Short mmCIF file of N, CA and C in Angstrom, two decimals:
data_model
loop_
_atom_site.label_atom_id
_atom_site.label_comp_id
_atom_site.label_asym_id
_atom_site.label_seq_id
_atom_site.Cartn_x
_atom_site.Cartn_y
_atom_site.Cartn_z
N MET J 1 0.84 -1.16 0.00
CA MET J 1 0.00 0.00 0.00
C MET J 1 0.90 1.24 0.00
N ASN J 2 0.50 2.25 -0.77
CA ASN J 2 1.20 3.53 -0.82
C ASN J 2 0.35 4.58 -0.11
N ALA J 3 1.01 5.51 0.55
CA ALA J 3 0.29 6.57 1.26
C ALA J 3 0.74 7.94 0.76
N ASP J 4 -0.24 8.79 0.48
CA ASP J 4 0.05 10.21 0.24
C ASP J 4 0.28 10.79 1.63
N PHE J 5 1.51 10.93 1.98
CA PHE J 5 1.89 11.26 3.36
C PHE J 5 2.00 12.76 3.59
N GLU J 6 1.40 13.53 2.65
CA GLU J 6 1.37 14.99 2.79
C GLU J 6 2.78 15.51 3.09
N SER J 7 2.93 16.26 4.15
CA SER J 7 4.25 16.77 4.57
C SER J 7 4.77 15.99 5.76
N GLY J 8 4.36 14.75 5.85
CA GLY J 8 4.78 13.90 6.96
C GLY J 8 3.96 14.11 8.21
N PHE J 9 2.93 14.96 8.10
CA PHE J 9 2.05 15.28 9.21
C PHE J 9 2.82 15.83 10.40
N ALA J 10 3.92 16.54 10.09
CA ALA J 10 4.73 17.15 11.15
C ALA J 10 5.64 18.20 10.54
N HIS J 11 5.85 19.28 11.27
CA HIS J 11 6.81 20.30 10.86
C HIS J 11 8.20 19.94 11.39
N ASP J 12 8.26 19.51 12.62
CA ASP J 12 9.52 19.14 13.27
C ASP J 12 10.05 17.84 12.66
N VAL J 13 11.34 17.81 12.32
CA VAL J 13 11.89 16.63 11.64
C VAL J 13 11.88 15.39 12.53
N GLU J 14 12.00 15.55 13.84
CA GLU J 14 11.94 14.39 14.73
C GLU J 14 10.53 13.79 14.73
N GLU J 15 9.52 14.64 14.72
CA GLU J 15 8.14 14.16 14.62
C GLU J 15 7.90 13.52 13.25
N LEU J 16 8.47 14.11 12.21
CA LEU J 16 8.36 13.54 10.87
C LEU J 16 8.92 12.13 10.86
N ALA J 17 10.12 11.95 11.43
CA ALA J 17 10.75 10.63 11.48
C ALA J 17 9.88 9.64 12.25
N ALA J 18 9.31 10.07 13.36
CA ALA J 18 8.44 9.18 14.16
C ALA J 18 7.20 8.78 13.36
N ASN J 19 6.62 9.72 12.63
CA ASN J 19 5.44 9.42 11.82
C ASN J 19 5.77 8.45 10.69
N VAL J 20 6.93 8.62 10.09
CA VAL J 20 7.36 7.71 9.02
C VAL J 20 7.53 6.30 9.57
N ARG J 21 8.17 6.18 10.73
CA ARG J 21 8.35 4.86 11.34
C ARG J 21 7.00 4.22 11.69
N ARG J 22 6.06 5.03 12.18
CA ARG J 22 4.72 4.50 12.48
C ARG J 22 4.07 3.92 11.23
N ALA J 23 4.21 4.62 10.12
CA ALA J 23 3.62 4.14 8.87
C ALA J 23 4.27 2.84 8.43
N VAL J 24 5.58 2.74 8.57
CA VAL J 24 6.27 1.50 8.21
C VAL J 24 5.77 0.36 9.12
N ASN J 25 5.58 0.66 10.38
CA ASN J 25 5.16 -0.37 11.34
C ASN J 25 3.76 -0.90 11.06
N VAL J 26 2.94 -0.16 10.34
CA VAL J 26 1.60 -0.65 9.99
C VAL J 26 1.56 -1.09 8.52
N SER J 27 2.74 -1.37 7.97
CA SER J 27 2.89 -2.00 6.64
C SER J 27 2.61 -1.09 5.45
N VAL J 28 2.79 0.22 5.59
CA VAL J 28 2.72 1.10 4.43
C VAL J 28 4.06 0.95 3.71
N ALA J 29 4.02 0.41 2.49
CA ALA J 29 5.24 0.07 1.77
C ALA J 29 5.79 1.22 0.93
N GLY J 30 5.02 2.28 0.78
CA GLY J 30 5.48 3.43 0.02
C GLY J 30 4.81 4.68 0.54
N ARG J 31 5.50 5.78 0.42
CA ARG J 31 4.93 7.05 0.86
C ARG J 31 5.58 8.19 0.11
N SER J 32 4.88 9.30 0.07
CA SER J 32 5.44 10.51 -0.52
C SER J 32 5.47 11.59 0.55
N ILE J 33 6.50 12.40 0.48
CA ILE J 33 6.64 13.55 1.37
C ILE J 33 6.68 14.79 0.47
N GLU J 34 5.84 15.76 0.76
CA GLU J 34 5.72 16.96 -0.06
C GLU J 34 6.55 18.11 0.51
N ASP J 35 6.75 19.13 -0.32
CA ASP J 35 7.48 20.32 0.12
C ASP J 35 6.55 21.43 0.61
N ILE J 36 5.25 21.15 0.70
CA ILE J 36 4.31 22.13 1.26
C ILE J 36 4.50 22.15 2.76
N ARG J 37 4.52 23.33 3.34
CA ARG J 37 4.80 23.48 4.76
C ARG J 37 3.74 22.78 5.62
N ALA J 38 4.20 22.08 6.65
CA ALA J 38 3.32 21.35 7.56
C ALA J 38 2.94 22.18 8.78
N ASP J 39 3.52 23.38 8.89
CA ASP J 39 3.26 24.20 10.08
C ASP J 39 2.24 25.30 9.82
N GLY J 40 1.59 25.23 8.68
CA GLY J 40 0.61 26.26 8.36
C GLY J 40 1.22 27.53 7.83
N GLY J 41 2.55 27.54 7.67
CA GLY J 41 3.22 28.71 7.12
C GLY J 41 2.90 28.87 5.65
N PRO J 42 3.24 30.01 5.11
CA PRO J 42 2.92 30.26 3.70
C PRO J 42 3.80 29.43 2.75
N ASN J 43 3.17 29.00 1.69
CA ASN J 43 3.87 28.40 0.56
C ASN J 43 4.59 27.10 0.89
N PHE J 44 5.88 27.05 0.58
CA PHE J 44 6.64 25.80 0.59
C PHE J 44 7.87 25.92 1.48
N TYR J 45 8.43 24.75 1.84
CA TYR J 45 9.73 24.73 2.49
C TYR J 45 10.78 25.13 1.46
N ASP J 46 11.84 25.78 1.91
CA ASP J 46 12.93 26.10 0.99
C ASP J 46 13.64 24.80 0.62
N THR J 47 14.48 24.85 -0.39
CA THR J 47 15.12 23.65 -0.92
C THR J 47 15.92 22.91 0.15
N ALA J 48 16.72 23.63 0.93
CA ALA J 48 17.56 22.97 1.95
C ALA J 48 16.69 22.25 2.98
N THR J 49 15.62 22.88 3.40
CA THR J 49 14.73 22.25 4.38
C THR J 49 14.02 21.05 3.77
N SER J 50 13.58 21.18 2.53
CA SER J 50 12.92 20.06 1.85
C SER J 50 13.85 18.86 1.74
N VAL J 51 15.10 19.11 1.38
CA VAL J 51 16.09 18.03 1.28
C VAL J 51 16.32 17.40 2.65
N GLU J 52 16.44 18.22 3.69
CA GLU J 52 16.63 17.69 5.05
C GLU J 52 15.45 16.79 5.45
N ARG J 53 14.25 17.20 5.10
CA ARG J 53 13.06 16.43 5.46
C ARG J 53 13.02 15.09 4.72
N ILE J 54 13.42 15.08 3.46
CA ILE J 54 13.47 13.82 2.71
C ILE J 54 14.57 12.92 3.27
N GLN J 55 15.72 13.49 3.58
CA GLN J 55 16.80 12.70 4.16
C GLN J 55 16.39 12.12 5.51
N THR J 56 15.66 12.89 6.29
CA THR J 56 15.16 12.42 7.59
C THR J 56 14.19 11.26 7.40
N ALA J 57 13.26 11.41 6.45
CA ALA J 57 12.30 10.34 6.18
C ALA J 57 13.01 9.08 5.71
N ARG J 58 13.99 9.23 4.81
CA ARG J 58 14.74 8.07 4.30
C ARG J 58 15.49 7.38 5.43
N ALA J 59 16.12 8.17 6.30
CA ALA J 59 16.87 7.60 7.43
C ALA J 59 15.94 6.84 8.37
N ALA J 60 14.75 7.39 8.61
CA ALA J 60 13.78 6.72 9.48
C ALA J 60 13.35 5.39 8.88
N ILE J 61 13.13 5.38 7.57
CA ILE J 61 12.77 4.13 6.88
C ILE J 61 13.91 3.13 7.00
N ASP J 62 15.13 3.58 6.71
CA ASP J 62 16.29 2.68 6.74
C ASP J 62 16.50 2.08 8.13
N GLN J 63 16.20 2.85 9.18
CA GLN J 63 16.36 2.35 10.55
C GLN J 63 15.42 1.18 10.85
N THR J 64 14.32 1.09 10.12
CA THR J 64 13.38 -0.01 10.35
C THR J 64 13.86 -1.31 9.72
N GLY J 65 14.75 -1.22 8.74
CA GLY J 65 15.22 -2.40 8.04
C GLY J 65 14.25 -2.93 7.01
N GLU J 66 13.13 -2.23 6.81
CA GLU J 66 12.13 -2.66 5.84
C GLU J 66 12.44 -2.08 4.45
N ASP J 67 11.92 -2.75 3.43
CA ASP J 67 12.09 -2.30 2.05
C ASP J 67 10.90 -1.41 1.70
N VAL J 68 11.10 -0.10 1.78
CA VAL J 68 10.01 0.86 1.61
C VAL J 68 10.42 1.91 0.58
N THR J 69 9.47 2.28 -0.27
CA THR J 69 9.69 3.31 -1.29
C THR J 69 9.35 4.68 -0.73
N LEU J 70 10.20 5.66 -1.01
CA LEU J 70 9.97 7.05 -0.62
C LEU J 70 9.98 7.91 -1.87
N VAL J 71 8.93 8.70 -2.04
CA VAL J 71 8.82 9.62 -3.17
C VAL J 71 8.88 11.04 -2.64
N ALA J 72 9.78 11.84 -3.20
CA ALA J 72 9.88 13.25 -2.83
C ALA J 72 9.01 14.05 -3.80
N ARG J 73 7.86 14.49 -3.32
CA ARG J 73 6.96 15.25 -4.19
C ARG J 73 7.35 16.72 -4.15
N THR J 74 7.43 17.32 -5.30
CA THR J 74 7.87 18.70 -5.43
C THR J 74 6.71 19.54 -5.94
N GLU J 75 5.83 19.91 -5.04
CA GLU J 75 4.66 20.68 -5.41
C GLU J 75 5.01 22.09 -5.91
N ILE J 76 6.15 22.58 -5.53
CA ILE J 76 6.54 23.93 -5.93
C ILE J 76 6.64 24.05 -7.45
N LEU J 77 6.88 22.93 -8.13
CA LEU J 77 6.95 22.97 -9.59
C LEU J 77 5.60 23.31 -10.22
N LEU J 78 4.53 23.19 -9.43
CA LEU J 78 3.21 23.53 -9.93
C LEU J 78 2.82 24.96 -9.56
N SER J 79 3.78 25.72 -9.06
CA SER J 79 3.52 27.09 -8.63
C SER J 79 4.35 28.07 -9.43
N ASP J 80 3.91 29.30 -9.46
CA ASP J 80 4.74 30.32 -10.10
C ASP J 80 5.72 30.86 -9.07
N PRO J 81 6.65 31.72 -9.46
CA PRO J 81 7.68 32.19 -8.53
C PRO J 81 7.14 32.89 -7.28
N ARG J 82 5.91 33.35 -7.32
CA ARG J 82 5.33 34.01 -6.14
C ARG J 82 4.66 33.02 -5.21
N GLY J 83 4.63 31.74 -5.59
CA GLY J 83 4.05 30.72 -4.75
C GLY J 83 2.59 30.43 -5.00
N TYR J 84 2.02 31.00 -6.06
CA TYR J 84 0.62 30.74 -6.38
C TYR J 84 0.51 29.50 -7.25
N PRO J 85 -0.48 28.66 -7.01
CA PRO J 85 -0.62 27.45 -7.84
C PRO J 85 -0.82 27.78 -9.31
N ARG J 86 -0.20 27.02 -10.17
CA ARG J 86 -0.37 27.13 -11.61
C ARG J 86 -1.49 26.19 -12.04
N GLN J 87 -2.08 26.47 -13.14
CA GLN J 87 -3.12 25.61 -13.68
C GLN J 87 -2.51 24.44 -14.45
N SER J 88 -1.29 24.59 -14.90
CA SER J 88 -0.62 23.49 -15.59
C SER J 88 0.89 23.71 -15.49
N THR J 89 1.64 22.76 -15.97
CA THR J 89 3.10 22.89 -15.98
C THR J 89 3.61 23.39 -17.32
N SER J 90 2.72 23.91 -18.18
CA SER J 90 3.14 24.32 -19.52
C SER J 90 4.13 25.50 -19.47
N TRP J 91 4.20 26.18 -18.34
CA TRP J 91 5.13 27.31 -18.20
C TRP J 91 6.58 26.83 -18.11
N TRP J 92 6.79 25.53 -17.75
CA TRP J 92 8.16 25.01 -17.63
C TRP J 92 8.65 24.68 -19.03
N PRO J 93 9.83 25.16 -19.42
CA PRO J 93 10.29 24.97 -20.80
C PRO J 93 10.34 23.52 -21.25
N SER J 94 10.81 22.62 -20.40
CA SER J 94 10.93 21.22 -20.78
C SER J 94 11.05 20.40 -19.50
N PRO J 95 10.43 19.22 -19.45
CA PRO J 95 10.58 18.38 -18.26
C PRO J 95 12.04 18.05 -17.96
N MET J 96 12.87 18.00 -18.99
CA MET J 96 14.28 17.69 -18.78
C MET J 96 15.05 18.84 -18.13
N GLN J 97 14.45 20.03 -18.08
CA GLN J 97 15.11 21.17 -17.45
C GLN J 97 14.68 21.38 -16.01
N ALA J 98 13.78 20.55 -15.50
CA ALA J 98 13.30 20.70 -14.12
C ALA J 98 14.44 20.40 -13.16
N PRO J 99 14.56 21.19 -12.09
CA PRO J 99 15.64 20.93 -11.12
C PRO J 99 15.35 19.65 -10.35
N ILE J 100 16.33 18.75 -10.29
CA ILE J 100 16.16 17.47 -9.62
C ILE J 100 17.32 17.28 -8.65
N ALA J 101 16.98 16.90 -7.42
CA ALA J 101 18.01 16.60 -6.41
C ALA J 101 17.77 15.18 -5.91
N SER J 102 18.79 14.39 -5.88
CA SER J 102 18.65 13.03 -5.39
C SER J 102 19.16 12.95 -3.97
N THR J 103 18.38 12.33 -3.11
CA THR J 103 18.82 12.11 -1.73
C THR J 103 18.93 10.62 -1.44
N ARG J 104 19.00 9.83 -2.50
CA ARG J 104 19.12 8.39 -2.34
C ARG J 104 20.44 8.04 -1.64
N PRO J 105 20.38 7.17 -0.65
CA PRO J 105 21.62 6.82 0.05
C PRO J 105 22.61 6.12 -0.88
N ALA J 106 23.88 6.32 -0.62
CA ALA J 106 24.94 5.72 -1.45
C ALA J 106 25.04 4.24 -1.23
#
């Protein structure tokens, strides 16, 4: 089973890690973590914070020893530079030009 895990249902990374472990413990085999702020703040987490949150989620999964898929959802790509949702991604020149960061463990 895969879960749309929103923003991990926590702003604090320690709470995020605990929530990820809880999901693994109830047999959720895949989850996505979004870059939309979980604290009710405006818009999105900045890139560094988003990467930290994905790394935290991955580390929490790895600590369980289970084989679980983690998807880093980048909702900001659906927004314009001011943070307003776009109606489509047609504004992006090419999917191959989208910024991609990998946090997969070595």
